[in-house]
Amino acid sequence: MNSAASTVVTVRFFGSLRETVGRDAVDLDVDDACIAGVRKRLASLLSADELQALSGQGVRVCVNQTIARGNVEVRAGDEVAFLPPVTGG
């Protein structure tokens, strides 16, 4: 990968996570083009409590509307979404 290339992804927050972080979405330029890189970049923007909410039990991460299993790669223009745990009965 060309280190000069920019990997800008859109990160979206849904439901209670949107309320916790106080925004719907943010565009991020990530150094490591993977979910871990997105989380690392978010750490420079969000508080410890907000980051903890994104890592909570049952929170799912999707890349381009597909649930990400593990530390998947992201590409420029991808959408990374954080979904809160499903509740209900």
GROMACS .gro file of N, CA and C in nm:
model
  267
    1MET      N    1   0.085  -0.118   0.000
    1MET     CA    2   0.000   0.000   0.000
    1MET      C    3   0.089   0.124   0.000
    2ASN      N    4   0.052   0.222  -0.074
    2ASN     CA    5   0.125   0.347  -0.082
    2ASN      C    6   0.098   0.428   0.044
    3SER      N    7   0.204   0.458   0.121
    3SER     CA    8   0.184   0.527   0.247
    3SER      C    9   0.135   0.670   0.228
    4ALA      N   10   0.155   0.727   0.106
    4ALA     CA   11   0.110   0.863   0.079
    4ALA      C   12  -0.039   0.867   0.047
    5ALA      N   13  -0.096   0.751   0.016
    5ALA     CA   14  -0.238   0.745  -0.018
    5ALA      C   15  -0.322   0.770   0.105
    6SER      N   16  -0.430   0.841   0.085
    6SER     CA   17  -0.521   0.874   0.194
    6SER      C   18  -0.633   0.771   0.198
    7THR      N   19  -0.664   0.721   0.315
    7THR     CA   20  -0.777   0.630   0.333
    7THR      C   21  -0.879   0.701   0.420
    8VAL      N   22  -0.975   0.765   0.355
    8VAL     CA   23  -1.080   0.835   0.426
    8VAL      C   24  -1.204   0.748   0.425
    9VAL      N   25  -1.256   0.721   0.543
    9VAL     CA   26  -1.378   0.642   0.558
    9VAL      C   27  -1.480   0.726   0.634
   10THR      N   28  -1.606   0.695   0.612
   10THR     CA   29  -1.714   0.759   0.688
   10THR      C   30  -1.755   0.665   0.800
   11VAL      N   31  -1.751   0.715   0.921
   11VAL     CA   32  -1.792   0.635   1.037
   11VAL      C   33  -1.927   0.687   1.083
   12ARG      N   34  -2.024   0.597   1.094
   12ARG     CA   35  -2.159   0.633   1.135
   12ARG      C   36  -2.190   0.566   1.269
   13PHE      N   37  -2.270   0.636   1.348
   13PHE     CA   38  -2.312   0.587   1.480
   13PHE      C   39  -2.464   0.581   1.482
   14PHE      N   40  -2.518   0.471   1.529
   14PHE     CA   41  -2.663   0.452   1.528
   14PHE      C   42  -2.718   0.435   1.669
   15GLY      N   43  -2.845   0.469   1.684
   15GLY     CA   44  -2.919   0.448   1.809
   15GLY      C   45  -2.855   0.516   1.928
   16SER      N   46  -2.845   0.443   2.036
   16SER     CA   47  -2.791   0.499   2.160
   16SER      C   48  -2.645   0.540   2.144
   17LEU      N   49  -2.572   0.477   2.053
   17LEU     CA   50  -2.432   0.516   2.031
   17LEU      C   51  -2.423   0.656   1.971
   18ARG      N   52  -2.517   0.689   1.884
   18ARG     CA   53  -2.522   0.824   1.827
   18ARG      C   54  -2.544   0.926   1.939
   19GLU      N   55  -2.633   0.894   2.030
   19GLU     CA   56  -2.659   0.984   2.143
   19GLU      C   57  -2.536   0.996   2.232
   20THR      N   58  -2.466   0.886   2.254
   20THR     CA   59  -2.348   0.886   2.340
   20THR      C   60  -2.236   0.971   2.283
   21VAL      N   61  -2.207   0.957   2.154
   21VAL     CA   62  -2.095   1.031   2.094
   21VAL      C   63  -2.137   1.170   2.046
   22GLY      N   64  -2.268   1.197   2.042
   22GLY     CA   65  -2.315   1.331   2.009
   22GLY      C   66  -2.306   1.370   1.863
   23ARG      N   67  -2.302   1.271   1.776
   23ARG     CA   68  -2.300   1.299   1.632
   23ARG      C   69  -2.347   1.177   1.555
   24ASP      N   70  -2.393   1.204   1.433
   24ASP     CA   71  -2.439   1.095   1.346
   24ASP      C   72  -2.323   1.025   1.276
   25ALA      N   73  -2.225   1.106   1.233
   25ALA     CA   74  -2.117   1.051   1.152
   25ALA      C   75  -1.996   1.142   1.158
   26VAL      N   76  -1.884   1.085   1.117
   26VAL     CA   77  -1.759   1.161   1.106
   26VAL      C   78  -1.676   1.097   0.994
   27ASP      N   79  -1.611   1.180   0.916
   27ASP     CA   80  -1.517   1.130   0.816
   27ASP      C   81  -1.379   1.125   0.878
   28LEU      N   82  -1.314   1.011   0.865
   28LEU     CA   83  -1.182   0.991   0.925
   28LEU      C   84  -1.079   0.953   0.820
   29ASP      N   85  -0.961   1.010   0.832
   29ASP     CA   86  -0.845   0.969   0.753
   29ASP      C   87  -0.766   0.874   0.842
   30VAL      N   88  -0.764   0.746   0.807
   30VAL     CA   89  -0.701   0.645   0.892
   30VAL      C   90  -0.564   0.606   0.839
   31ASP      N   91  -0.469   0.586   0.930
   31ASP     CA   92  -0.334   0.541   0.894
   31ASP      C   93  -0.334   0.391   0.867
   32ASP      N   94  -0.396   0.315   0.955
   32ASP     CA   95  -0.406   0.170   0.940
   32ASP      C   96  -0.543   0.141   0.880
   33ALA      N   97  -0.546   0.091   0.759
   33ALA     CA   98  -0.671   0.073   0.686
   33ALA      C   99  -0.742  -0.057   0.727
   34CYS      N  100  -0.789  -0.056   0.855
   34CYS     CA  101  -0.861  -0.171   0.910
   34CYS      C  102  -0.947  -0.120   1.026
   35ILE      N  103  -1.031  -0.207   1.077
   35ILE     CA  104  -1.119  -0.167   1.188
   35ILE      C  105  -1.037  -0.118   1.307
   36ALA      N  106  -0.927  -0.184   1.338
   36ALA     CA  107  -0.843  -0.139   1.450
   36ALA      C  108  -0.789   0.001   1.423
   37GLY      N  109  -0.756   0.032   1.299
   37GLY     CA  110  -0.710   0.165   1.264
   37GLY      C  111  -0.818   0.270   1.281
   38VAL      N  112  -0.941   0.233   1.248
   38VAL     CA  113  -1.054   0.323   1.269
   38VAL      C  114  -1.072   0.350   1.418
   39ARG      N  115  -1.068   0.245   1.498
   39ARG     CA  116  -1.081   0.262   1.644
   39ARG      C  117  -0.968   0.349   1.700
   40LYS      N  118  -0.847   0.327   1.650
   40LYS     CA  119  -0.732   0.406   1.696
   40LYS      C  120  -0.752   0.553   1.663
   41ARG      N  121  -0.800   0.581   1.544
   41ARG     CA  122  -0.823   0.720   1.504
   41ARG      C  123  -0.936   0.782   1.585
   42LEU      N  124  -1.041   0.704   1.613
   42LEU     CA  125  -1.151   0.754   1.696
   42LEU      C  126  -1.103   0.790   1.836
   43ALA      N  127  -1.000   0.720   1.884
   43ALA     CA  128  -0.948   0.747   2.018
   43ALA      C  129  -0.894   0.889   2.030
   44SER      N  130  -0.855   0.949   1.919
   44SER     CA  131  -0.805   1.087   1.923
   44SER      C  132  -0.919   1.190   1.919
   45LEU      N  133  -1.040   1.144   1.892
   45LEU     CA  134  -1.155   1.235   1.880
   45LEU      C  135  -1.256   1.223   1.993
   46LEU      N  136  -1.265   1.106   2.053
   46LEU     CA  137  -1.372   1.079   2.150
   46LEU      C  138  -1.316   1.064   2.291
   47SER      N  139  -1.404   1.079   2.388
   47SER     CA  140  -1.366   1.061   2.528
   47SER      C  141  -1.354   0.911   2.560
   48ALA      N  142  -1.295   0.883   2.674
   48ALA     CA  143  -1.282   0.744   2.718
   48ALA      C  144  -1.418   0.677   2.733
   49ASP      N  145  -1.518   0.749   2.785
   49ASP     CA  146  -1.652   0.693   2.801
   49ASP      C  147  -1.716   0.663   2.666
   50GLU      N  148  -1.696   0.752   2.571
   50GLU     CA  149  -1.752   0.731   2.437
   50GLU      C  150  -1.687   0.610   2.370
   51LEU      N  151  -1.556   0.598   2.382
   51LEU     CA  152  -1.485   0.482   2.326
   51LEU      C  153  -1.530   0.353   2.391
   52GLN      N  154  -1.551   0.358   2.522
   52GLN     CA  155  -1.596   0.239   2.593
   52GLN      C  156  -1.734   0.195   2.542
   53ALA      N  157  -1.821   0.291   2.516
   53ALA     CA  158  -1.954   0.258   2.463
   53ALA      C  159  -1.943   0.188   2.327
   54LEU      N  160  -1.848   0.231   2.244
   54LEU     CA  161  -1.830   0.169   2.112
   54LEU      C  162  -1.772   0.029   2.120
   55SER      N  163  -1.712  -0.004   2.234
   55SER     CA  164  -1.652  -0.136   2.254
   55SER      C  165  -1.736  -0.226   2.343
   56GLY      N  166  -1.854  -0.178   2.379
   56GLY     CA  167  -1.939  -0.252   2.472
   56GLY      C  168  -1.988  -0.385   2.418
   57GLN      N  169  -2.032  -0.467   2.510
   57GLN     CA  170  -2.084  -0.599   2.475
   57GLN      C  171  -2.205  -0.584   2.383
   58GLY      N  172  -2.206  -0.657   2.275
   58GLY     CA  173  -2.317  -0.656   2.183
   58GLY      C  174  -2.310  -0.549   2.075
   59VAL      N  175  -2.213  -0.458   2.083
   59VAL     CA  176  -2.197  -0.358   1.978
   59VAL      C  177  -2.141  -0.427   1.855
   60ARG      N  178  -2.201  -0.400   1.741
   60ARG     CA  179  -2.156  -0.459   1.615
   60ARG      C  180  -2.096  -0.351   1.526
   61VAL      N  181  -1.997  -0.392   1.449
   61VAL     CA  182  -1.935  -0.302   1.352
   61VAL      C  183  -1.965  -0.357   1.214
   62CYS      N  184  -2.010  -0.270   1.126
   62CYS     CA  185  -2.037  -0.308   0.988
   62CYS      C  186  -1.949  -0.227   0.895
   63VAL      N  187  -1.907  -0.290   0.787
   63VAL     CA  188  -1.836  -0.220   0.680
   63VAL      C  189  -1.921  -0.235   0.555
   64ASN      N  190  -1.964  -0.123   0.502
   64ASN     CA  191  -2.050  -0.121   0.384
   64ASN      C  192  -2.173  -0.211   0.401
   65GLN      N  193  -2.235  -0.199   0.517
   65GLN     CA  194  -2.360  -0.266   0.552
   65GLN      C  195  -2.347  -0.417   0.567
   66THR      N  196  -2.225  -0.464   0.590
   66THR     CA  197  -2.200  -0.606   0.617
   66THR      C  198  -2.129  -0.616   0.751
   67ILE      N  199  -2.181  -0.701   0.839
   67ILE     CA  200  -2.120  -0.715   0.972
   67ILE      C  201  -1.975  -0.760   0.957
   68ALA      N  202  -1.887  -0.687   1.021
   68ALA     CA  203  -1.743  -0.716   1.015
   68ALA      C  204  -1.709  -0.821   1.120
   69ARG      N  205  -1.643  -0.923   1.079
   69ARG     CA  206  -1.597  -1.029   1.169
   69ARG      C  207  -1.447  -1.015   1.183
   70GLY      N  208  -1.403  -0.962   1.296
   70GLY     CA  209  -1.260  -0.943   1.318
   70GLY      C  210  -1.212  -0.808   1.267
   71ASN      N  211  -1.084  -0.800   1.246
   71ASN     CA  212  -1.018  -0.675   1.208
   71ASN      C  213  -1.010  -0.664   1.056
   72VAL      N  214  -1.123  -0.643   0.991
   72VAL     CA  215  -1.127  -0.641   0.845
   72VAL      C  216  -1.067  -0.514   0.788
   73GLU      N  217  -1.022  -0.523   0.665
   73GLU     CA  218  -0.964  -0.411   0.593
   73GLU      C  219  -1.074  -0.313   0.552
   74VAL      N  220  -1.038  -0.186   0.551
   74VAL     CA  221  -1.128  -0.083   0.497
   74VAL      C  222  -1.054  -0.010   0.385
   75ARG      N  223  -1.132   0.043   0.293
   75ARG     CA  224  -1.076   0.115   0.179
   75ARG      C  225  -1.133   0.256   0.176
   76ALA      N  226  -1.066   0.344   0.107
   76ALA     CA  227  -1.114   0.481   0.091
   76ALA      C  228  -1.257   0.478   0.040
   77GLY      N  229  -1.342   0.558   0.102
   77GLY     CA  230  -1.483   0.566   0.063
   77GLY      C  231  -1.574   0.469   0.134
   78ASP      N  232  -1.519   0.375   0.210
   78ASP     CA  233  -1.602   0.278   0.282
   78ASP      C  234  -1.681   0.347   0.392
   79GLU      N  235  -1.791   0.283   0.430
   79GLU     CA  236  -1.871   0.326   0.543
   79GLU      C  237  -1.852   0.224   0.654
   80VAL      N  238  -1.812   0.274   0.771
   80VAL     CA  239  -1.798   0.189   0.890
   80VAL      C  240  -1.906   0.235   0.986
   81ALA      N  241  -1.990   0.141   1.028
   81ALA     CA  242  -2.103   0.176   1.116
   81ALA      C  243  -2.091   0.100   1.248
   82PHE      N  244  -2.120   0.171   1.356
   82PHE     CA  245  -2.127   0.112   1.489
   82PHE      C  246  -2.274   0.102   1.526
   83LEU      N  247  -2.318  -0.023   1.553
   83LEU     CA  248  -2.458  -0.050   1.586
   83LEU      C  249  -2.471  -0.091   1.731
   84PRO      N  250  -2.564  -0.033   1.805
   84PRO     CA  251  -2.580  -0.072   1.945
   84PRO      C  252  -2.638  -0.212   1.956
   85PRO      N  253  -2.629  -0.271   2.074
   85PRO     CA  254  -2.688  -0.404   2.094
   85PRO      C  255  -2.838  -0.399   2.065
   86VAL      N  256  -2.889  -0.508   2.013
   86VAL     CA  257  -3.033  -0.518   1.985
   86VAL      C  258  -3.105  -0.545   2.116
   87THR      N  259  -3.212  -0.471   2.138
   87THR     CA  260  -3.291  -0.492   2.259
   87THR      C  261  -3.435  -0.521   2.219
   88GLY      N  262  -3.508  -0.564   2.312
   88GLY     CA  263  -3.650  -0.590   2.284
   88GLY      C  264  -3.690  -0.725   2.340
   89GLY      N  265  -3.809  -0.762   2.307
   89GLY     CA  266  -3.856  -0.888   2.361
   89GLY      C  267  -3.963  -0.949   2.279
   0.00000   0.00000   0.00000
